[in-house]
């Protein structure tokens, strides 16, 4: 339990985003909006939701670490969200009567997670460049 509390303190926005994804994934219905007429709006929503969540994970990781642990990032910022997405889609299909699991939702989720990787790397390299430029200006 202590490790979980430390994790939540270290990554509060990431945990919030993950809780929101789980909550939104099992709400039985959504109200109609003008965006319902946009083609593939639900797939765009999935892509942005998972891409945004994983970008937040990267942001919080980069903010707290001086170096990238590629194994940890692969597991926590790429693989775990994709596996979570698959579990949610399976649960929607087999454990609810109001939602359905879709392969295209899973693909949109995985695409969003994958697109967050270059965003996270960019955040890290910006941090490194800023750190180096501050160090250079002090010398």
Coordinates of C-alpha atoms in Angstrom, one line a residue:
X1 CA 0.0 0.0 0.0
X2 CA 2.9 2.3 0.8
X3 CA 4.3 1.9 -2.7
X4 CA 0.9 2.7 -4.2
X5 CA 0.7 5.9 -2.2
X6 CA 4.2 6.9 -3.2
X7 CA 3.2 6.2 -6.9
X8 CA 0.1 8.4 -6.6
X9 CA 2.1 11.2 -5.0
X10 CA 4.7 11.0 -7.7
X11 CA 2.2 10.7 -10.6
X12 CA -1.1 12.4 -9.5
X13 CA -2.2 13.7 -12.9
X14 CA -1.5 10.3 -14.5
X15 CA -3.5 8.5 -11.9
X16 CA -6.3 11.0 -12.4
X17 CA -6.3 10.4 -16.1
X18 CA -6.3 6.7 -15.7
X19 CA -9.3 6.8 -13.3
X20 CA -11.1 9.1 -15.8
X21 CA -10.5 6.6 -18.6
X22 CA -11.9 3.7 -16.5
X23 CA -14.9 5.8 -15.4
X24 CA -15.7 7.1 -18.9
X25 CA -15.3 3.6 -20.4
X26 CA -18.1 2.2 -18.3
X27 CA -20.6 5.0 -18.3
X28 CA -23.7 3.5 -19.9
X29 CA -24.5 6.4 -22.2
X30 CA -23.2 9.7 -23.4
X31 CA -25.4 12.7 -24.2
X32 CA -25.6 13.7 -27.9
X33 CA -23.4 16.6 -29.0
X34 CA -22.9 18.5 -32.2
X35 CA -19.6 16.6 -32.7
X36 CA -21.6 13.4 -33.2
X37 CA -21.8 14.3 -36.9
X38 CA -18.0 14.3 -37.2
X39 CA -16.8 11.1 -39.0
X40 CA -15.0 8.7 -36.6
X41 CA -15.4 11.2 -33.7
X42 CA -15.3 8.2 -31.2
X43 CA -12.0 7.0 -32.6
X44 CA -10.5 10.5 -32.5
X45 CA -11.7 10.7 -28.9
X46 CA -10.0 7.4 -28.0
X47 CA -6.8 8.6 -29.7
X48 CA -6.7 11.9 -27.9
X49 CA -7.8 10.3 -24.5
X50 CA -4.9 7.8 -24.6
X51 CA -2.4 10.0 -26.2
X52 CA -3.1 12.8 -23.7
X53 CA -2.9 10.4 -20.8
X54 CA 0.4 8.9 -21.9
X55 CA 1.7 12.4 -22.6
X56 CA 0.9 13.3 -19.0
X57 CA 2.7 10.1 -17.8
X58 CA 5.7 11.1 -19.8
X59 CA 5.6 14.7 -18.5
X60 CA 5.4 13.6 -14.9
X61 CA 8.2 11.0 -15.4
X62 CA 10.5 13.5 -17.1
X63 CA 9.8 16.1 -14.4
X64 CA 10.9 13.7 -11.7
X65 CA 13.8 11.9 -13.3
X66 CA 17.2 13.1 -14.6
X67 CA 17.6 10.1 -16.9
X68 CA 15.3 7.9 -19.0
X69 CA 14.8 4.3 -17.8
X70 CA 13.8 2.9 -21.2
X71 CA 12.6 -0.4 -19.7
X72 CA 10.4 1.4 -17.1
X73 CA 9.0 3.8 -19.7
X74 CA 8.3 0.9 -22.2
X75 CA 6.4 -1.0 -19.5
X76 CA 4.6 1.9 -17.8
X77 CA 4.1 4.5 -20.5
X78 CA 3.6 2.3 -23.5
X79 CA 2.8 -1.4 -22.8
X80 CA 0.6 -1.0 -19.7
X81 CA -1.8 1.6 -21.3
X82 CA -2.2 -0.6 -24.3
X83 CA -2.8 -3.7 -22.2
X84 CA -5.2 -1.6 -20.0
X85 CA -7.0 -0.6 -23.2
X86 CA -7.4 -4.2 -24.3
X87 CA -8.8 -5.2 -20.9
X88 CA -11.3 -2.3 -21.0
X89 CA -12.4 -3.2 -24.5
X90 CA -12.9 -6.9 -23.5
X91 CA -14.8 -5.9 -20.3
X92 CA -17.0 -3.6 -22.3
X93 CA -17.8 -6.5 -24.7
X94 CA -18.3 -9.2 -22.1
X95 CA -19.3 -7.6 -18.8
X96 CA -21.7 -4.8 -19.9
X97 CA -24.9 -4.7 -21.7
X98 CA -24.7 -1.0 -22.7
X99 CA -21.2 -0.8 -24.1
X100 CA -19.4 -2.9 -26.8
X101 CA -15.7 -3.6 -27.2
X102 CA -14.3 -2.7 -30.6
X103 CA -11.0 -3.5 -32.3
X104 CA -10.9 -0.1 -33.9
X105 CA -11.2 1.5 -30.5
X106 CA -8.3 -0.6 -29.3
X107 CA -6.3 0.4 -32.4
X108 CA -7.1 4.1 -31.8
X109 CA -6.0 3.7 -28.1
X110 CA -2.8 2.0 -29.1
X111 CA -2.1 4.7 -31.7
X112 CA -2.6 7.5 -29.1
X113 CA -0.2 5.7 -26.7
X114 CA 2.4 5.3 -29.5
X115 CA 2.1 9.0 -30.6
X116 CA 2.8 10.0 -27.0
X117 CA 6.3 8.5 -27.2
X118 CA 7.8 11.2 -29.4
X119 CA 6.0 13.8 -27.3
X120 CA 7.6 12.4 -24.2
X121 CA 11.0 12.2 -25.8
X122 CA 10.7 15.8 -26.9
X123 CA 9.8 16.8 -23.4
X124 CA 12.9 15.0 -22.1
X125 CA 15.2 16.6 -24.7
X126 CA 13.8 20.1 -24.0
X127 CA 14.5 19.5 -20.3
X128 CA 18.1 18.4 -21.1
X129 CA 18.7 21.3 -23.4
X130 CA 17.3 23.8 -20.8
X131 CA 19.5 22.2 -18.2
X132 CA 22.6 22.4 -20.4
X133 CA 21.9 26.0 -21.5
X134 CA 21.5 27.1 -17.8
X135 CA 24.7 25.3 -17.0
X136 CA 26.5 26.9 -19.9
X137 CA 25.3 30.4 -18.9
X138 CA 26.7 29.9 -15.3
X139 CA 30.2 29.0 -16.6

